[in-house]
PDB file of C-alpha atoms in Angstrom:
ATOM      1  CA  UNK A   1       0.026  -0.360   0.006  1.00 87.00           C
ATOM      2  CA  UNK A   2       1.233   3.481  -1.182  1.00 88.00           C
ATOM      3  CA  UNK A   3       1.042   6.929   0.758  1.00 82.00           C
ATOM      4  CA  UNK A   4      -1.759   7.821  -1.105  1.00 84.00           C
ATOM      5  CA  UNK A   5      -3.654   4.505  -0.668  1.00 88.00           C
ATOM      6  CA  UNK A   6      -3.479   4.527   3.039  1.00 83.00           C
ATOM      7  CA  UNK A   7      -4.423   8.426   3.404  1.00 77.00           C
ATOM      8  CA  UNK A   8      -7.222   7.594   1.580  1.00 82.00           C
ATOM      9  CA  UNK A   9      -8.369   4.449   3.953  1.00 84.00           C
ATOM     10  CA  UNK A  10      -7.376   7.155   6.753  1.00 78.00           C
ATOM     11  CA  UNK A  11      -9.577   9.245   5.880  1.00 80.00           C
ATOM     12  CA  UNK A  12     -12.180   7.413   5.065  1.00 83.00           C
ATOM     13  CA  UNK A  13     -12.082   5.192   8.453  1.00 84.00           C
ATOM     14  CA  UNK A  14     -11.704   8.723  10.602  1.00 80.00           C
ATOM     15  CA  UNK A  15     -14.200  10.832   8.520  1.00 76.00           C
ATOM     16  CA  UNK A  16     -11.066  13.390   8.468  1.00 77.00           C
ATOM     17  CA  UNK A  17     -10.681  15.236   5.539  1.00 78.00           C
ATOM     18  CA  UNK A  18      -7.754  15.372   3.535  1.00 78.00           C
ATOM     19  CA  UNK A  19      -5.796  18.102   3.807  1.00 85.00           C
ATOM     20  CA  UNK A  20      -2.627  19.316   2.992  1.00 88.00           C
ATOM     21  CA  UNK A  21      -0.719  20.207   5.993  1.00 89.00           C
ATOM     22  CA  UNK A  22      -1.063  17.029   8.475  1.00 85.00           C
ATOM     23  CA  UNK A  23      -2.612  13.813   8.061  1.00 81.00           C
ATOM     24  CA  UNK A  24      -3.790  14.305  12.073  1.00 89.00           C
ATOM     25  CA  UNK A  25      -5.210  17.893  11.486  1.00 93.00           C
ATOM     26  CA  UNK A  26      -9.309  17.822  12.047  1.00 93.00           C
ATOM     27  CA  UNK A  27     -11.050  20.346   9.092  1.00 94.00           C
ATOM     28  CA  UNK A  28     -14.715  20.436   9.495  1.00 93.00           C
ATOM     29  CA  UNK A  29     -16.698  22.483   7.106  1.00 94.00           C
ATOM     30  CA  UNK A  30     -14.876  24.570   4.473  1.00 96.00           C
ATOM     31  CA  UNK A  31     -12.652  27.828   6.175  1.00 98.00           C
ATOM     32  CA  UNK A  32     -10.723  29.705   4.085  1.00 98.00           C
ATOM     33  CA  UNK A  33      -7.084  28.970   4.329  1.00 98.00           C
ATOM     34  CA  UNK A  34      -4.229  31.444   3.020  1.00 98.00           C
ATOM     35  CA  UNK A  35      -0.845  30.750   1.442  1.00 98.00           C
ATOM     36  CA  UNK A  36       1.768  29.355   3.518  1.00 98.00           C
ATOM     37  CA  UNK A  37       0.373  28.146   6.348  1.00 98.00           C
ATOM     38  CA  UNK A  38       1.611  25.695   9.038  1.00 97.00           C
ATOM     39  CA  UNK A  39      -1.083  23.809  10.797  1.00 98.00           C
ATOM     40  CA  UNK A  40       0.053  20.849  13.686  1.00 96.00           C
ATOM     41  CA  UNK A  41      -0.813  17.498  14.282  1.00 94.00           C
ATOM     42  CA  UNK A  42      -3.861  17.199  16.374  1.00 95.00           C
ATOM     43  CA  UNK A  43      -5.348  20.744  15.607  1.00 97.00           C
ATOM     44  CA  UNK A  44      -8.915  21.410  14.643  1.00 97.00           C
ATOM     45  CA  UNK A  45     -10.232  23.453  12.637  1.00 98.00           C
ATOM     46  CA  UNK A  46     -13.935  23.648  12.888  1.00 97.00           C
ATOM     47  CA  UNK A  47     -15.922  26.041  10.462  1.00 97.00           C
ATOM     48  CA  UNK A  48     -19.663  24.441  10.173  1.00 96.00           C
ATOM     49  CA  UNK A  49     -21.950  27.563  10.021  1.00 97.00           C
ATOM     50  CA  UNK A  50     -19.985  30.307  10.253  1.00 98.00           C
ATOM     51  CA  UNK A  51     -16.593  31.886   8.359  1.00 98.00           C
ATOM     52  CA  UNK A  52     -13.280  31.087   9.318  1.00 98.00           C
ATOM     53  CA  UNK A  53     -10.729  32.510   7.869  1.00 98.00           C
ATOM     54  CA  UNK A  54      -7.199  32.117   8.520  1.00 98.00           C
ATOM     55  CA  UNK A  55      -4.707  34.672   6.630  1.00 98.00           C
ATOM     56  CA  UNK A  56      -1.529  33.663   4.539  1.00 98.00           C
ATOM     57  CA  UNK A  57       2.211  32.863   6.507  1.00 98.00           C
ATOM     58  CA  UNK A  58       0.444  31.941   9.881  1.00 98.00           C
ATOM     59  CA  UNK A  59       1.874  29.350  12.136  1.00 98.00           C
ATOM     60  CA  UNK A  60      -0.676  27.147  13.765  1.00 98.00           C
ATOM     61  CA  UNK A  61       1.262  24.746  16.721  1.00 98.00           C
ATOM     62  CA  UNK A  62       0.322  21.188  17.424  1.00 97.00           C
ATOM     63  CA  UNK A  63      -3.372  20.821  19.584  1.00 98.00           C
ATOM     64  CA  UNK A  64      -4.357  23.974  18.719  1.00 98.00           C
ATOM     65  CA  UNK A  65      -8.418  24.325  18.547  1.00 98.00           C
ATOM     66  CA  UNK A  66      -9.783  26.935  16.097  1.00 98.00           C
ATOM     67  CA  UNK A  67     -14.034  26.253  16.766  1.00 98.00           C
ATOM     68  CA  UNK A  68     -17.036  28.778  15.462  1.00 98.00           C
ATOM     69  CA  UNK A  69     -19.581  26.959  17.614  1.00 97.00           C
ATOM     70  CA  UNK A  70     -20.414  26.718  20.859  1.00 95.00           C
ATOM     71  CA  UNK A  71     -23.085  24.244  21.784  1.00 94.00           C
ATOM     72  CA  UNK A  72     -23.569  24.395  25.448  1.00 91.00           C
ATOM     73  CA  UNK A  73     -26.571  27.044  25.623  1.00 92.00           C
ATOM     74  CA  UNK A  74     -28.392  24.401  23.434  1.00 91.00           C
ATOM     75  CA  UNK A  75     -27.321  21.146  25.264  1.00 90.00           C
ATOM     76  CA  UNK A  76     -28.694  23.328  28.685  1.00 94.00           C
ATOM     77  CA  UNK A  77     -32.235  23.855  26.582  1.00 93.00           C
ATOM     78  CA  UNK A  78     -31.288  27.926  27.031  1.00 94.00           C
ATOM     79  CA  UNK A  79     -31.060  28.311  23.074  1.00 93.00           C
ATOM     80  CA  UNK A  80     -32.650  26.265  20.594  1.00 94.00           C
ATOM     81  CA  UNK A  81     -30.065  26.889  18.202  1.00 94.00           C
ATOM     82  CA  UNK A  82     -25.609  26.231  17.981  1.00 94.00           C
ATOM     83  CA  UNK A  83     -23.843  29.638  18.341  1.00 96.00           C
ATOM     84  CA  UNK A  84     -21.731  29.660  15.396  1.00 97.00           C
ATOM     85  CA  UNK A  85     -19.733  32.920  15.052  1.00 98.00           C
ATOM     86  CA  UNK A  86     -17.258  33.819  12.486  1.00 98.00           C
ATOM     87  CA  UNK A  87     -13.261  33.926  13.180  1.00 98.00           C
ATOM     88  CA  UNK A  88     -10.470  35.761  11.543  1.00 98.00           C
ATOM     89  CA  UNK A  89      -6.925  35.152  11.982  1.00 98.00           C
ATOM     90  CA  UNK A  90      -4.922  37.553   9.353  1.00 98.00           C
ATOM     91  CA  UNK A  91      -1.896  37.340   8.066  1.00 98.00           C
ATOM     92  CA  UNK A  92       1.487  36.305   9.532  1.00 98.00           C
ATOM     93  CA  UNK A  93      -0.366  35.211  13.296  1.00 98.00           C
ATOM     94  CA  UNK A  94       1.274  32.768  14.991  1.00 98.00           C
ATOM     95  CA  UNK A  95      -1.150  30.362  17.321  1.00 98.00           C
ATOM     96  CA  UNK A  96       1.069  28.493  20.604  1.00 98.00           C
ATOM     97  CA  UNK A  97       0.191  25.003  21.030  1.00 98.00           C
ATOM     98  CA  UNK A  98      -2.761  23.870  23.010  1.00 98.00           C
ATOM     99  CA  UNK A  99      -4.279  27.250  22.452  1.00 98.00           C
ATOM    100  CA  UNK A 100      -8.519  27.767  22.273  1.00 98.00           C
ATOM    101  CA  UNK A 101      -9.849  30.398  19.284  1.00 98.00           C
ATOM    102  CA  UNK A 102     -13.534  30.635  19.410  1.00 97.00           C
ATOM    103  CA  UNK A 103     -16.249  31.897  17.571  1.00 98.00           C
ATOM    104  CA  UNK A 104     -16.334  36.140  17.678  1.00 98.00           C
ATOM    105  CA  UNK A 105     -12.577  36.291  17.636  1.00 98.00           C
ATOM    106  CA  UNK A 106     -10.760  38.299  15.055  1.00 98.00           C
ATOM    107  CA  UNK A 107      -6.994  38.830  15.715  1.00 98.00           C
ATOM    108  CA  UNK A 108      -5.097  41.394  13.604  1.00 98.00           C
ATOM    109  CA  UNK A 109      -1.682  40.656  11.538  1.00 97.00           C
ATOM    110  CA  UNK A 110       1.487  40.207  13.049  1.00 97.00           C
ATOM    111  CA  UNK A 111       0.074  39.094  16.052  1.00 98.00           C
ATOM    112  CA  UNK A 112       0.947  35.941  19.172  1.00 98.00           C
ATOM    113  CA  UNK A 113      -0.750  33.983  20.535  1.00 98.00           C
ATOM    114  CA  UNK A 114       0.855  32.214  23.591  1.00 98.00           C
ATOM    115  CA  UNK A 115       0.824  28.409  24.438  1.00 98.00           C
ATOM    116  CA  UNK A 116      -2.003  27.663  26.486  1.00 98.00           C
ATOM    117  CA  UNK A 117      -4.150  30.486  25.851  1.00 98.00           C
ATOM    118  CA  UNK A 118      -7.798  30.677  26.048  1.00 97.00           C
ATOM    119  CA  UNK A 119      -8.318  33.709  23.599  1.00 97.00           C
ATOM    120  CA  UNK A 120     -11.467  35.665  24.662  1.00 95.00           C
ATOM    121  CA  UNK A 121     -14.137  37.108  22.457  1.00 96.00           C
ATOM    122  CA  UNK A 122     -13.000  40.312  20.731  1.00 97.00           C
ATOM    123  CA  UNK A 123     -11.102  42.296  18.062  1.00 97.00           C
ATOM    124  CA  UNK A 124      -7.332  42.220  18.856  1.00 97.00           C
ATOM    125  CA  UNK A 125      -5.525  44.865  16.911  1.00 96.00           C
ATOM    126  CA  UNK A 126      -2.017  44.247  14.682  1.00 97.00           C
ATOM    127  CA  UNK A 127       1.214  42.969  16.284  1.00 97.00           C
ATOM    128  CA  UNK A 128      -0.990  42.129  19.459  1.00 97.00           C
ATOM    129  CA  UNK A 129       0.536  39.601  22.241  1.00 98.00           C
ATOM    130  CA  UNK A 130      -2.180  37.410  23.820  1.00 98.00           C
ATOM    131  CA  UNK A 131      -0.786  34.945  26.347  1.00 98.00           C
ATOM    132  CA  UNK A 132      -2.240  33.200  29.322  1.00 96.00           C
ATOM    133  CA  UNK A 133      -5.662  32.052  31.225  1.00 94.00           C
ATOM    134  CA  UNK A 134      -6.992  33.913  31.967  1.00 90.00           C
ATOM    135  CA  UNK A 135      -5.262  35.982  28.972  1.00 93.00           C
ATOM    136  CA  UNK A 136      -3.554  39.032  29.438  1.00 95.00           C
ATOM    137  CA  UNK A 137      -3.991  41.156  26.250  1.00 96.00           C
ATOM    138  CA  UNK A 138      -1.219  43.595  25.445  1.00 95.00           C
ATOM    139  CA  UNK A 139      -2.106  45.522  21.791  1.00 94.00           C
ATOM    140  CA  UNK A 140       0.596  46.331  19.692  1.00 90.00           C
ATOM    141  CA  UNK A 141       3.134  44.694  22.024  1.00 91.00           C
ATOM    142  CA  UNK A 142       5.293  43.667  18.559  1.00 90.00           C
ATOM    143  CA  UNK A 143       4.620  46.851  16.423  1.00 89.00           C
ATOM    144  CA  UNK A 144       7.938  48.436  16.835  1.00 82.00           C
ATOM    145  CA  UNK A 145      10.163  44.913  16.626  1.00 81.00           C
ATOM    146  CA  UNK A 146       8.086  44.032  13.104  1.00 85.00           C
ATOM    147  CA  UNK A 147       8.020  48.048  11.887  1.00 79.00           C
ATOM    148  CA  UNK A 148      11.679  47.719  12.528  1.00 69.00           C
ATOM    149  CA  UNK A 149      12.686  45.098  10.744  1.00 61.00           C
TER     150      UNK A 149
END
């Protein structure tokens, strides 16, 4: 069995879409993913019910979850719908391992999400550092460094 046959069987058995990133990246729906993007193994990009856009030249580490949907209110009987909101990750964004990016988040270009960060809903300007749980937000943290290069 060659690699292509194995990947096809693996995709069929796990219901994971084949993707150009890593055989153990779960991609659901049709996210818009730019050029020169790296997504590490065991990461998930869930884009059913809302738009998920990842810009060019992004580096998404392993074990990262990017998920536009939140079903907890439906499961508790508070809502009849699953809440799905858009996610926008602009160009040149690094997302560290074991981070969570949920619906309703817009991360500006040249920003960094530190490892283990749960990013709160919001709009983050370019060059922002988002780190920790609870997250600490440092707008324009990388601006001088990036503009100087």
